[in-house]
PDB file of C-alpha atoms in Angstrom:
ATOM      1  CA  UNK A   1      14.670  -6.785  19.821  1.00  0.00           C
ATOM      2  CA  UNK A   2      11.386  -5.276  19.333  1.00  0.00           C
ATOM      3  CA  UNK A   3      10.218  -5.036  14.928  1.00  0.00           C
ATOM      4  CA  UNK A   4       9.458  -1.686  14.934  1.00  0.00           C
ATOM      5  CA  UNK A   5      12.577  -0.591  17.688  1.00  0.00           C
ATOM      6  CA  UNK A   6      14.693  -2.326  15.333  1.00  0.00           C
ATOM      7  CA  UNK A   7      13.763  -0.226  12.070  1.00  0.00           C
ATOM      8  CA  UNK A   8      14.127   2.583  14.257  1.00  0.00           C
ATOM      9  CA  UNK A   9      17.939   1.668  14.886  1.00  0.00           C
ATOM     10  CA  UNK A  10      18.195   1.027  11.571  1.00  0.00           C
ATOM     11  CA  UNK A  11      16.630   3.330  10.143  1.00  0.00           C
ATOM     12  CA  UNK A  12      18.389   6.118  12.620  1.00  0.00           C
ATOM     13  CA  UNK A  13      22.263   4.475  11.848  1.00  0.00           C
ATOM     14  CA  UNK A  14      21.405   4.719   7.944  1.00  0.00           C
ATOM     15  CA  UNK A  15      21.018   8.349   8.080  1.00  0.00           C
ATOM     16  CA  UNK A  16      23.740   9.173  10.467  1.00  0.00           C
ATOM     17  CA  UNK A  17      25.846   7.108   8.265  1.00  0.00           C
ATOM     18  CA  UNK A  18      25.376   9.634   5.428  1.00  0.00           C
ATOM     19  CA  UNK A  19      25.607  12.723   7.957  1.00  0.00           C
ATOM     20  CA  UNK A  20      29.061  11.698   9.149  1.00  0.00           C
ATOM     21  CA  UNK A  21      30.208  10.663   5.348  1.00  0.00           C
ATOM     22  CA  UNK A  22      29.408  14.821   4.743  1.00  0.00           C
ATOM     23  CA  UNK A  23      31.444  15.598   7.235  1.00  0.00           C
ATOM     24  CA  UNK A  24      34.315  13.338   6.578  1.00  0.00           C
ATOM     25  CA  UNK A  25      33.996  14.843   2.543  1.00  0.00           C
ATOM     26  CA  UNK A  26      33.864  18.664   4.089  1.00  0.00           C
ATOM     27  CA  UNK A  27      37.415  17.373   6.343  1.00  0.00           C
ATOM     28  CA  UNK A  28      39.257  15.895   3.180  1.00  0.00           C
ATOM     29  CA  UNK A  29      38.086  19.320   1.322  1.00  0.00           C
ATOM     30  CA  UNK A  30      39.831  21.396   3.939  1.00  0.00           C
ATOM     31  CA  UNK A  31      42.898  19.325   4.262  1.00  0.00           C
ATOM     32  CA  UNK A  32      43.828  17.780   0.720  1.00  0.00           C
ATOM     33  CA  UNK A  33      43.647  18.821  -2.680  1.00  0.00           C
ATOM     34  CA  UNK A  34      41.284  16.486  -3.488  1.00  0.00           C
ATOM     35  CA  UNK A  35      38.120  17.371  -6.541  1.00  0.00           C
ATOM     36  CA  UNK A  36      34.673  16.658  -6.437  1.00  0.00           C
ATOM     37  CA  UNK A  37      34.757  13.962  -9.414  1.00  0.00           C
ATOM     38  CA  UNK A  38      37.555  12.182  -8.397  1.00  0.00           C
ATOM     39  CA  UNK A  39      36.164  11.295  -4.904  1.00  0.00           C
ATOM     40  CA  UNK A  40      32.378  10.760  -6.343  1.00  0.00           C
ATOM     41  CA  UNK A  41      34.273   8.187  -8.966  1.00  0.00           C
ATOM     42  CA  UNK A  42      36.238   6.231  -6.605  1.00  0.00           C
ATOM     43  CA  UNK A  43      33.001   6.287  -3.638  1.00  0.00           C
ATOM     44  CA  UNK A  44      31.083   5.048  -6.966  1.00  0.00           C
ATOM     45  CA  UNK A  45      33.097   2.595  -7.490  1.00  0.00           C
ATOM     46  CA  UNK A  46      33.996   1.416  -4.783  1.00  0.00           C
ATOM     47  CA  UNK A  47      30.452   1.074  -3.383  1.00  0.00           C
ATOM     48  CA  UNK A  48      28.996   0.453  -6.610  1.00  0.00           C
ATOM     49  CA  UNK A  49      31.140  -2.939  -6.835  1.00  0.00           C
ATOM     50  CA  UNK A  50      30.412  -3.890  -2.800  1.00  0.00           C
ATOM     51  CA  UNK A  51      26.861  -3.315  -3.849  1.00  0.00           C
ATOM     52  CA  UNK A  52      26.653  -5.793  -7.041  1.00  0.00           C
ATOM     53  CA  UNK A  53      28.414  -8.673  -5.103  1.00  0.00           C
ATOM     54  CA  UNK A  54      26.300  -8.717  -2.414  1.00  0.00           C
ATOM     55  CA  UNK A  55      22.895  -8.525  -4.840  1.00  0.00           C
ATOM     56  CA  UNK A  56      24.700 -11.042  -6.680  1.00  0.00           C
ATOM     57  CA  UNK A  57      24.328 -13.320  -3.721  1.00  0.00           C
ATOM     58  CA  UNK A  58      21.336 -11.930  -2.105  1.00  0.00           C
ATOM     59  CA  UNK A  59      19.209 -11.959  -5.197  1.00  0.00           C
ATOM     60  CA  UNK A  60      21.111 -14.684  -7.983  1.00  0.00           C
ATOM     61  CA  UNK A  61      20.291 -13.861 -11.224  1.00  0.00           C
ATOM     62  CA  UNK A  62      18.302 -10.654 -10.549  1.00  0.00           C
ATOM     63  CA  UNK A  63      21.380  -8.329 -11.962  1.00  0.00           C
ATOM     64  CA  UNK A  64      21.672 -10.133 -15.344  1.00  0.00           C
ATOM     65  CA  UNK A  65      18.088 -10.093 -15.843  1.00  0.00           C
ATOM     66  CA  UNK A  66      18.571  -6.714 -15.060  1.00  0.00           C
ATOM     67  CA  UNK A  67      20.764  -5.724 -17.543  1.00  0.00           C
ATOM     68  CA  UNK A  68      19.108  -8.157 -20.286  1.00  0.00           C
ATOM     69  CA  UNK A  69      16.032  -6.138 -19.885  1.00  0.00           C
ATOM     70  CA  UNK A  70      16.426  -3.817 -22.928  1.00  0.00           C
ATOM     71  CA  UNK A  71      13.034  -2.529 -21.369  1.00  0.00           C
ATOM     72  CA  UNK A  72      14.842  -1.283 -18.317  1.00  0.00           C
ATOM     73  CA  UNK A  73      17.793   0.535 -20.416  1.00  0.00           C
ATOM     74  CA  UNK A  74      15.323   3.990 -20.542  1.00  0.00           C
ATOM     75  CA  UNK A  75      15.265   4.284 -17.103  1.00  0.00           C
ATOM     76  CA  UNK A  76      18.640   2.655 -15.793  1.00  0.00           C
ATOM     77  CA  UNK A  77      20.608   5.558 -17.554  1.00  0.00           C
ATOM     78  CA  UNK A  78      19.059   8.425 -16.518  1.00  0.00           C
ATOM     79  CA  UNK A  79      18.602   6.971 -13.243  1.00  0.00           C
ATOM     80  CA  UNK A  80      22.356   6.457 -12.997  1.00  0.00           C
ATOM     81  CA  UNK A  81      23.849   9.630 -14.526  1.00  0.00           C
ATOM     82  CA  UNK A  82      21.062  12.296 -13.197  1.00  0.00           C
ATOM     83  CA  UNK A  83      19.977  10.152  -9.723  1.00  0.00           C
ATOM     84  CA  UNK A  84      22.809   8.686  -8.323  1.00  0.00           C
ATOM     85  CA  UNK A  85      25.725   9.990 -10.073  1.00  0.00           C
ATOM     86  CA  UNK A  86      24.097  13.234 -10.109  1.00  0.00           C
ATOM     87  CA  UNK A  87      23.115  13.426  -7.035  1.00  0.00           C
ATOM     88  CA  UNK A  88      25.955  12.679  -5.539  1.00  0.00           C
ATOM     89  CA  UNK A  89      28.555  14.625  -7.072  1.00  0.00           C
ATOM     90  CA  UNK A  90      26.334  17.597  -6.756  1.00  0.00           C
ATOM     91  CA  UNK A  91      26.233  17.336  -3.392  1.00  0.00           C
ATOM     92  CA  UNK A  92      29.744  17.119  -2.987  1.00  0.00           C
ATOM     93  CA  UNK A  93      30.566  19.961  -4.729  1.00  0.00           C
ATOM     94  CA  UNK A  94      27.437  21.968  -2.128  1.00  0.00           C
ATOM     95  CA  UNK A  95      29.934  20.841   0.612  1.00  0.00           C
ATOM     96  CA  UNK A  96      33.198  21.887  -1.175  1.00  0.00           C
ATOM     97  CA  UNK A  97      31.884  25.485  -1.448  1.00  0.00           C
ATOM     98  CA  UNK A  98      30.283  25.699   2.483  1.00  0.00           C
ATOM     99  CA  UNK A  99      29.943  23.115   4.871  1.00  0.00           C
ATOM    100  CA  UNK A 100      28.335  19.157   5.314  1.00  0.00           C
ATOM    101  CA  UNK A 101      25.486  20.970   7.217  1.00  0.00           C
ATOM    102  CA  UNK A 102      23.917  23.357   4.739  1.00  0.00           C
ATOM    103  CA  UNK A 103      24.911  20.923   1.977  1.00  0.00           C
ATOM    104  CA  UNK A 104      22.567  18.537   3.514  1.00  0.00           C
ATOM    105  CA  UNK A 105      20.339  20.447   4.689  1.00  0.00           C
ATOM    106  CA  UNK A 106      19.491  22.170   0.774  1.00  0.00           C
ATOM    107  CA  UNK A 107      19.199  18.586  -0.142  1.00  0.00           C
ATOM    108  CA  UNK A 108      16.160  17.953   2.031  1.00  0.00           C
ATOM    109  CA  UNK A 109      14.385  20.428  -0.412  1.00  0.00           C
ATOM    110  CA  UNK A 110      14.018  17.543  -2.804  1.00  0.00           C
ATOM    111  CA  UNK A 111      10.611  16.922  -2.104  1.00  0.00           C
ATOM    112  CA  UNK A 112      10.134  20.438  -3.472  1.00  0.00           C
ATOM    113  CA  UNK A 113      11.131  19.163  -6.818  1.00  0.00           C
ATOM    114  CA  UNK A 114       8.910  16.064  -6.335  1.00  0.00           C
ATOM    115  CA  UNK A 115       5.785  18.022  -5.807  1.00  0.00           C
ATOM    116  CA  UNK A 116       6.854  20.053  -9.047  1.00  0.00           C
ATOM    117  CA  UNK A 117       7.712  16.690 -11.181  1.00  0.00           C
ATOM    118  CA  UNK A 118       3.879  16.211 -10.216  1.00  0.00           C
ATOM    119  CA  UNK A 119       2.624  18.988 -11.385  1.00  0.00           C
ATOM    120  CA  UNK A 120       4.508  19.693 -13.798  1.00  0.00           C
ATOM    121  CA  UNK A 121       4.649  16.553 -15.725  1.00  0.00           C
ATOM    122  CA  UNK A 122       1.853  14.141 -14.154  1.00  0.00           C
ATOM    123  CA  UNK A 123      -0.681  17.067 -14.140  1.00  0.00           C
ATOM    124  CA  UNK A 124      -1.032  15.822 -10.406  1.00  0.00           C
ATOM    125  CA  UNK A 125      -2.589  18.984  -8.330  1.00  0.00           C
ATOM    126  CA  UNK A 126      -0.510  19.118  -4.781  1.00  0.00           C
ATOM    127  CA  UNK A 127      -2.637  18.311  -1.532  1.00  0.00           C
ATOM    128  CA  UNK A 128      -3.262  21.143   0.920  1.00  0.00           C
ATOM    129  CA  UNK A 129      -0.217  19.135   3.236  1.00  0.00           C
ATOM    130  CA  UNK A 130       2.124  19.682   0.481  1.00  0.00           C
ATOM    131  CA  UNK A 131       1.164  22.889  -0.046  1.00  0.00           C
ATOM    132  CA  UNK A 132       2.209  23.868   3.184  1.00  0.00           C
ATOM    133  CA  UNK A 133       5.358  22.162   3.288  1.00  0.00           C
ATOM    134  CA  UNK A 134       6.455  23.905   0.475  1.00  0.00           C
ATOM    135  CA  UNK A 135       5.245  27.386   2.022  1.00  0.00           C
ATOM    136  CA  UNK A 136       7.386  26.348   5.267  1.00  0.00           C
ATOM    137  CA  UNK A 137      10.789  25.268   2.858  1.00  0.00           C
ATOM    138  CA  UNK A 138      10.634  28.464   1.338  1.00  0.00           C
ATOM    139  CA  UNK A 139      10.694  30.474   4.832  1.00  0.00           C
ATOM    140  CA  UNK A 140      13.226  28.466   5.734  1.00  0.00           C
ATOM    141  CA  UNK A 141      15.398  28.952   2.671  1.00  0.00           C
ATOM    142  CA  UNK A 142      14.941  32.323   3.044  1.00  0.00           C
ATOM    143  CA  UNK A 143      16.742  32.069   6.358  1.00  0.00           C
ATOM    144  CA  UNK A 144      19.395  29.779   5.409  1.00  0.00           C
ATOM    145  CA  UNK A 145      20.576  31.976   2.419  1.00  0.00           C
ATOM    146  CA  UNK A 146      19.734  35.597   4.032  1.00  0.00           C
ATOM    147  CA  UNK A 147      20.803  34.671   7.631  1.00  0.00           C
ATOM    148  CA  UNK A 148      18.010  37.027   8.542  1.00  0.00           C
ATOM    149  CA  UNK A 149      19.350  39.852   6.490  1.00  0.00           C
ATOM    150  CA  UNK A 150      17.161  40.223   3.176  1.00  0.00           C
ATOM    151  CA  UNK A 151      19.059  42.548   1.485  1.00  0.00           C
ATOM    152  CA  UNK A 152      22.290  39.997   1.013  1.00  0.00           C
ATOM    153  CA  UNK A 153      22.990  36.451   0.670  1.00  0.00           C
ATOM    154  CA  UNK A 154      24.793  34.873   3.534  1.00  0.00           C
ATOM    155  CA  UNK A 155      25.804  32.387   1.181  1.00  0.00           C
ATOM    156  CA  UNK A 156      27.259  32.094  -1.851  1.00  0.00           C
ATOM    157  CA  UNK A 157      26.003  31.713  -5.201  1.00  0.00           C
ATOM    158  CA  UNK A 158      28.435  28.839  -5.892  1.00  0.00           C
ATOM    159  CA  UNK A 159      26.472  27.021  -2.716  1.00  0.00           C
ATOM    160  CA  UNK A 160      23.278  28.260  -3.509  1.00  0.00           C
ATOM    161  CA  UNK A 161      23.075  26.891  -6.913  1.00  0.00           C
ATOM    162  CA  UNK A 162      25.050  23.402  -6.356  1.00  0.00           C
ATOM    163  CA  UNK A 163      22.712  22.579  -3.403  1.00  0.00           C
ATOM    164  CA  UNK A 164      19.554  23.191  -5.234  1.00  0.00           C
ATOM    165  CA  UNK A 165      20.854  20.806  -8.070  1.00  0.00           C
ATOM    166  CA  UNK A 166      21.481  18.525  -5.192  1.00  0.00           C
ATOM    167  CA  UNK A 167      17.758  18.445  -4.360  1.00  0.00           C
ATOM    168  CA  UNK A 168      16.765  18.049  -7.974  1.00  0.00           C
ATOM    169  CA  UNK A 169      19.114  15.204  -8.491  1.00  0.00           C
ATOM    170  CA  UNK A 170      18.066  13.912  -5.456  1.00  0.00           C
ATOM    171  CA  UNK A 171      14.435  14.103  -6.120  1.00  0.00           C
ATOM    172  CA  UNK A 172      14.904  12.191  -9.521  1.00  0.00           C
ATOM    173  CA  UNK A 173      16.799   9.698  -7.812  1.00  0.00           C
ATOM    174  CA  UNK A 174      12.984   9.014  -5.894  1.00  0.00           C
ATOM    175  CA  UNK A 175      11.018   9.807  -9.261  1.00  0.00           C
ATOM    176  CA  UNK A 176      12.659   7.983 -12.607  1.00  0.00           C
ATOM    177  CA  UNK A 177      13.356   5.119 -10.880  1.00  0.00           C
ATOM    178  CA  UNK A 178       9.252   4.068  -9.948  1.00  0.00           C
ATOM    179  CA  UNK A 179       8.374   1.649 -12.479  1.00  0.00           C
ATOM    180  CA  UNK A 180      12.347   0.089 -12.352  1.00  0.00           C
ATOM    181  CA  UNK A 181      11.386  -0.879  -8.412  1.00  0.00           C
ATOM    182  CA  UNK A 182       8.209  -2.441  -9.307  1.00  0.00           C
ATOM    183  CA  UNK A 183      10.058  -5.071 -11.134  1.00  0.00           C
ATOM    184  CA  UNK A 184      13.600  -5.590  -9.418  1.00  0.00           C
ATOM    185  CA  UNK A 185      14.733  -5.215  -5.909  1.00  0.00           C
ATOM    186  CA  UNK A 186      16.636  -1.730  -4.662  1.00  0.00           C
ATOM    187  CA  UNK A 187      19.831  -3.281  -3.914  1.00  0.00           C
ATOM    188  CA  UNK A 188      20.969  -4.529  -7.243  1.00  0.00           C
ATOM    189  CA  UNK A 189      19.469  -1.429  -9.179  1.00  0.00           C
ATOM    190  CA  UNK A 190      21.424   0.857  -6.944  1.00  0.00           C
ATOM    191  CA  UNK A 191      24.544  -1.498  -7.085  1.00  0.00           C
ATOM    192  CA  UNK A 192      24.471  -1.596 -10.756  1.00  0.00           C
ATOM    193  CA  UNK A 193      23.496   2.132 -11.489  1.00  0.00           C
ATOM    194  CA  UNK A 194      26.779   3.246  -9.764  1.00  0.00           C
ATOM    195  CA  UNK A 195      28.604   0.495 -11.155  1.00  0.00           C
ATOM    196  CA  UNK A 196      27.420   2.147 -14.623  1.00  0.00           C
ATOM    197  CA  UNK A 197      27.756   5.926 -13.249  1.00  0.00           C
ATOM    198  CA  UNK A 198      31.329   4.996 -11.461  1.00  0.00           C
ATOM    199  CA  UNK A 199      32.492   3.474 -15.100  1.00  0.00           C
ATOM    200  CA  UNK A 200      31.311   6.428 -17.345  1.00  0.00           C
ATOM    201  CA  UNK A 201      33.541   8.886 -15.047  1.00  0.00           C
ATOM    202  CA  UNK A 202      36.182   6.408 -14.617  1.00  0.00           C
ATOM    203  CA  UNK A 203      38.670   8.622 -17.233  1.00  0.00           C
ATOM    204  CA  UNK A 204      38.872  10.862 -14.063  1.00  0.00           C
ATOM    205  CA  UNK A 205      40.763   8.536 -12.175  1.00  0.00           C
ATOM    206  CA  UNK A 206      42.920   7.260 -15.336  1.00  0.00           C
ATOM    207  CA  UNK A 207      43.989  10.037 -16.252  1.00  0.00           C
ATOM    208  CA  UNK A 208      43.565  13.223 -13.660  1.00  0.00           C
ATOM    209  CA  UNK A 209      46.717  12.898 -10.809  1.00  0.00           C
ATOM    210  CA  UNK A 210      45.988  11.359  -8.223  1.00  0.00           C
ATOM    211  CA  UNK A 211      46.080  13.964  -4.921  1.00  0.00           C
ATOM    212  CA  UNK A 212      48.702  13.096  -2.153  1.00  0.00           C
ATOM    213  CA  UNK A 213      47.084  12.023   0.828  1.00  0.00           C
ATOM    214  CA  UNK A 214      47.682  10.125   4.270  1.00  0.00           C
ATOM    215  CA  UNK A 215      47.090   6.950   5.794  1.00  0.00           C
ATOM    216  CA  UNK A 216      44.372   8.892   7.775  1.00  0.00           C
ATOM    217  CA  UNK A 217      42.774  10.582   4.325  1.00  0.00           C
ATOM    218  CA  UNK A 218      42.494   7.157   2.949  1.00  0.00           C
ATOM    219  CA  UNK A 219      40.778   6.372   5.960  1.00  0.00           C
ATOM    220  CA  UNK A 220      38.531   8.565   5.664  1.00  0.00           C
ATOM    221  CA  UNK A 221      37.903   7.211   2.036  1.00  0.00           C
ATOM    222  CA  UNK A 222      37.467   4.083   2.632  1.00  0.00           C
ATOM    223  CA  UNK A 223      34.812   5.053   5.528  1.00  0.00           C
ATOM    224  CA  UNK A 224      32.931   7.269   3.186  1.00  0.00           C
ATOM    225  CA  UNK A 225      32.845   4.307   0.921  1.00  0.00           C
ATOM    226  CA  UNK A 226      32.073   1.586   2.904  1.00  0.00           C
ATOM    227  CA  UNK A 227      30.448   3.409   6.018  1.00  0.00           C
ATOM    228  CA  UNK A 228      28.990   6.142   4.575  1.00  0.00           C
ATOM    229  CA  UNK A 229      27.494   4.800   1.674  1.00  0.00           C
ATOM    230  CA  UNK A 230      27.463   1.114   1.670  1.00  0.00           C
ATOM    231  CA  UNK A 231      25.910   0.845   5.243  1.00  0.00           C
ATOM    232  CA  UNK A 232      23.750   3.846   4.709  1.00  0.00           C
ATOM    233  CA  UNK A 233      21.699   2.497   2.137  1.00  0.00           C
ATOM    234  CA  UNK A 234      21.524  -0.800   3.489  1.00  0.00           C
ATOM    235  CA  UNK A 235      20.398   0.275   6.899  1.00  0.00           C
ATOM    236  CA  UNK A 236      17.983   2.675   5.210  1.00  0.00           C
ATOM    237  CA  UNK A 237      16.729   0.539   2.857  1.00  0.00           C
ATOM    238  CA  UNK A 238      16.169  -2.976   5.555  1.00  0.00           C
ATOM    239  CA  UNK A 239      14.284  -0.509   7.926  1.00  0.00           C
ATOM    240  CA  UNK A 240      11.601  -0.258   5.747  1.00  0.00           C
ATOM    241  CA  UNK A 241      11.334  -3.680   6.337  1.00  0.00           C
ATOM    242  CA  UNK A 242      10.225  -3.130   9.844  1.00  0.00           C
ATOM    243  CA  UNK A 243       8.670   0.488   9.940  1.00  0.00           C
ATOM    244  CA  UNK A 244       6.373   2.258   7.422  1.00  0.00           C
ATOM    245  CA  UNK A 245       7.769   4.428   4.849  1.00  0.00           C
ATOM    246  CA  UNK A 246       6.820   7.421   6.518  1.00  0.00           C
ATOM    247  CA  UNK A 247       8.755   7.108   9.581  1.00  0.00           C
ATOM    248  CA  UNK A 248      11.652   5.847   7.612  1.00  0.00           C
ATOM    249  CA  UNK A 249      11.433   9.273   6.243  1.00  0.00           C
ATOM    250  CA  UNK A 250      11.073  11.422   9.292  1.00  0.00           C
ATOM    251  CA  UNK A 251      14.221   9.710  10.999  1.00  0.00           C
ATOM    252  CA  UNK A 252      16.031  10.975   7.485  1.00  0.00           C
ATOM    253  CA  UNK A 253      15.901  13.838   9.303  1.00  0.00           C
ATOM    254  CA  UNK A 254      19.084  12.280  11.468  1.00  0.00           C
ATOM    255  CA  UNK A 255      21.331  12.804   8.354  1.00  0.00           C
ATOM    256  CA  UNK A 256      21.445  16.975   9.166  1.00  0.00           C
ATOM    257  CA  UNK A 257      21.208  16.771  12.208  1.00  0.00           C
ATOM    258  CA  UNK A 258      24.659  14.227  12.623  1.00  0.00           C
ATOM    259  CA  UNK A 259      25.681  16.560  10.015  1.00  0.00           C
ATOM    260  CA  UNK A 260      25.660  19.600  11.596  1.00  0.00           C
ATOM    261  CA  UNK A 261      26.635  18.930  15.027  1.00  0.00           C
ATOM    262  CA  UNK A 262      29.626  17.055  13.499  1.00  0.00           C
ATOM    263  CA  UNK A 263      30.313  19.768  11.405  1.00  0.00           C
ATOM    264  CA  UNK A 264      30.149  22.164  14.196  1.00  0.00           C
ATOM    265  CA  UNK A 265      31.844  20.327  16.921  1.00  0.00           C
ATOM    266  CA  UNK A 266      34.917  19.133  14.987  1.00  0.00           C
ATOM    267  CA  UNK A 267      35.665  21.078  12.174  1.00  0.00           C
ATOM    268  CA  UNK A 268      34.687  24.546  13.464  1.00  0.00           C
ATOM    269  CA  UNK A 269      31.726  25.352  11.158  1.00  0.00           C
ATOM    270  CA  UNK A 270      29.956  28.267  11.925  1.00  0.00           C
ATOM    271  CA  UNK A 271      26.220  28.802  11.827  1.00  0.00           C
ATOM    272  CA  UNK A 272      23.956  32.065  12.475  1.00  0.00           C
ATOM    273  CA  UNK A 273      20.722  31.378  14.323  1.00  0.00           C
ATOM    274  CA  UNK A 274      18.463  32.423  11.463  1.00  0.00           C
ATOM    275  CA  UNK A 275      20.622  29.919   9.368  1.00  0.00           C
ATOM    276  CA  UNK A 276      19.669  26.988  12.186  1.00  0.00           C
ATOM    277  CA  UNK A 277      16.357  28.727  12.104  1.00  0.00           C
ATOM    278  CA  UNK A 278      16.131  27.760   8.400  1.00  0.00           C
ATOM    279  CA  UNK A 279      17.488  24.792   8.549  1.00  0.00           C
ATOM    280  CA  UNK A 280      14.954  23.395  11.313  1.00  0.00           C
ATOM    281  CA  UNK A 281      11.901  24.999   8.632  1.00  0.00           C
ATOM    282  CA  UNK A 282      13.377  23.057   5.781  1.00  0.00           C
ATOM    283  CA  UNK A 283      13.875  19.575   7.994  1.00  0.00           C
ATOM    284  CA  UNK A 284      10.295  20.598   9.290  1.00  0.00           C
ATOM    285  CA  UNK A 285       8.970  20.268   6.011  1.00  0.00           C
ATOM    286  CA  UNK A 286      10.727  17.221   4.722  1.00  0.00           C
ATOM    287  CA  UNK A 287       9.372  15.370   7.936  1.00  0.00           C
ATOM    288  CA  UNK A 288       5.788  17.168   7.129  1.00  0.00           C
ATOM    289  CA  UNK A 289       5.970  15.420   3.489  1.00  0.00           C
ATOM    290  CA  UNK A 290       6.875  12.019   4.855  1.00  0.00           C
ATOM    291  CA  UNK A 291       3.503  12.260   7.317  1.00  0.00           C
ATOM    292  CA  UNK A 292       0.193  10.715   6.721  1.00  0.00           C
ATOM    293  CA  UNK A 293      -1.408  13.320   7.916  1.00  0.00           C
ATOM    294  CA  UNK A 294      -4.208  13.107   5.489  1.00  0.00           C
ATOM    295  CA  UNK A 295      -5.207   9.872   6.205  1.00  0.00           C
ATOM    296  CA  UNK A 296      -5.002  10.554   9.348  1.00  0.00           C
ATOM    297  CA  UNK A 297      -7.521  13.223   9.262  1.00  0.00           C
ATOM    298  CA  UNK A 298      -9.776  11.024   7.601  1.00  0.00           C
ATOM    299  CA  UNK A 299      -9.583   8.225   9.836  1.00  0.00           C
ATOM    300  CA  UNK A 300     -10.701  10.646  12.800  1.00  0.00           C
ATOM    301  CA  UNK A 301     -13.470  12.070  10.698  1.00  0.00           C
ATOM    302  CA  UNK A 302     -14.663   8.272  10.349  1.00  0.00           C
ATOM    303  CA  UNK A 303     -13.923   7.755  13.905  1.00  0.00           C
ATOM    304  CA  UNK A 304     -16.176  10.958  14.714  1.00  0.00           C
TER     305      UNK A 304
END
């Protein structure tokens, strides 16, 4: 198989993963009385532990000098709790109060929250590129939330509010971690942050009643776990191995998509055109923050 045609695939299959685990989370919402926590605990977990064997053998050693690092201990924690815990369980509770689609697709606003970190806190002025992309998110939140009318919500509060904390915790899970993947590979920091994250919430499973659920619901779990998590980030993570960063992150862009025709196809979920509409402007921008267009520009200026 072609290098780049196989980071493609992979690339492609890692975010379709994560659309279809959204969907599966929105099914178990409507059908079981399952919460938020508990399911973000046991998917912790669960992957969490998956995760740290296979570092263990990929990269010996690397997870105990991990966790011997006091110097890493400032990072790892917030990194856990905030990024990947956070992130997660946020997320999760987006879906719970609509749908996998506009859950996911209020997460691709994180690089919204990146361009503010930078700002905000680095002193870093945005580029003209950024600059638009954030102009295009907000016209396309706009539509998502108004559904074209401005003088009411189409969504509610409850969504509105857990989705945005979705793309903050989602955004920190790309900013605190920087100077923690400059020293240790991704696959035993993520196995070990929600090994830690999956631990601290662990009293939800001990003592909060378990919900009663089906062979087919467990199914479902264990594919969230396994498929839609474990396999996501692996895919993701090996494509970068054969395409550049930047088209890694425009085929993100697979994760709403799967997300929403699943949603829609299967489970009913409805969605207005201005809400697609927004949807599209939001994805638009994500993919417009993952492009090099600068150096691109630059390049044809030398060229010229």
């Amino acid at each position: 198989m072609n290098v780049r045609y196989r980071g493609i695939v992979l690339a492609i299959s890692g975010a379709s993963f994560w659309g279809t685990s959204g969907v599966a989370v929105q099914y178990l919402y409507l059908h079981t009385t399952i919460t938020s926590a508990w399911l973000v605990d046991l998917r912790l977990i669960g992957t969490g532990l998956l995760l740290t064997i296979w570092a263990h053998y990929l990269y010996y050693g690397e997870i105990k000098a991990l966790l011997s690092d006091k110097h890493t201990w400032p990072s790892l924690l917030p990194f856990s709790i905030i990024g990947v815990g956070g992130s997660q369980f946020t997320y999760f509770m987006a879906v719970q109060y609509s749908n996998a689609s506009t859950a996911t697709v209020i997460q691709f606003l994180s690089p919204l929250f990146i361009i503010m970190y930078m700002l905000l806190i680095k002193h870093i002025l945005p580029k003209r590129i950024e600059i638009i992309s954030v102009f295009v998110a907000i016209i396309g939140t706009i539509f998502l939330v108004t559904n074209g009318h401005l003088d009411h919500l189409s969504l509610s509060m409850q969504t509105l509010v857990w989705g945005l904390l979705a793309a903050f915790c989602t955004a920190m899970e790309v900013v605190i971690p920087t100077q923690l993947m400059q020293r240790y590979q991704t696959i035993p920091i993520i196995g070990v942050s929600m090994s830690l994250c999956g631990v601290c919430l662990s009293p939800v499973l001990l003592f909060i009643p378990w919900p009663p659920l089906t062979l087919f619901d467990w199914g479902l779990i264990v594919y969230i776990i396994i498929g839609g998590t474990l396999f996501a980030y692996l895919f993701f993570l090996a494509s970068i191995r054969y395409i550049s960063a930047s088209t890694t992150g425009m085929l993100g862009a697979f994760e709403p998509l799967v997300a929403t025709i699943l949603s829609v196809a299967l489970l009913g979920t409805h969605l207005g055109i201005f809400a697609l509409i927004g949807g599209t402007l939001i994805i638009v921008a994500a993919i417009i923050q993952s492009l090099p267009i600068e150096k691109i520009i630059k390049a044809h200026k030398k060229a010229s």
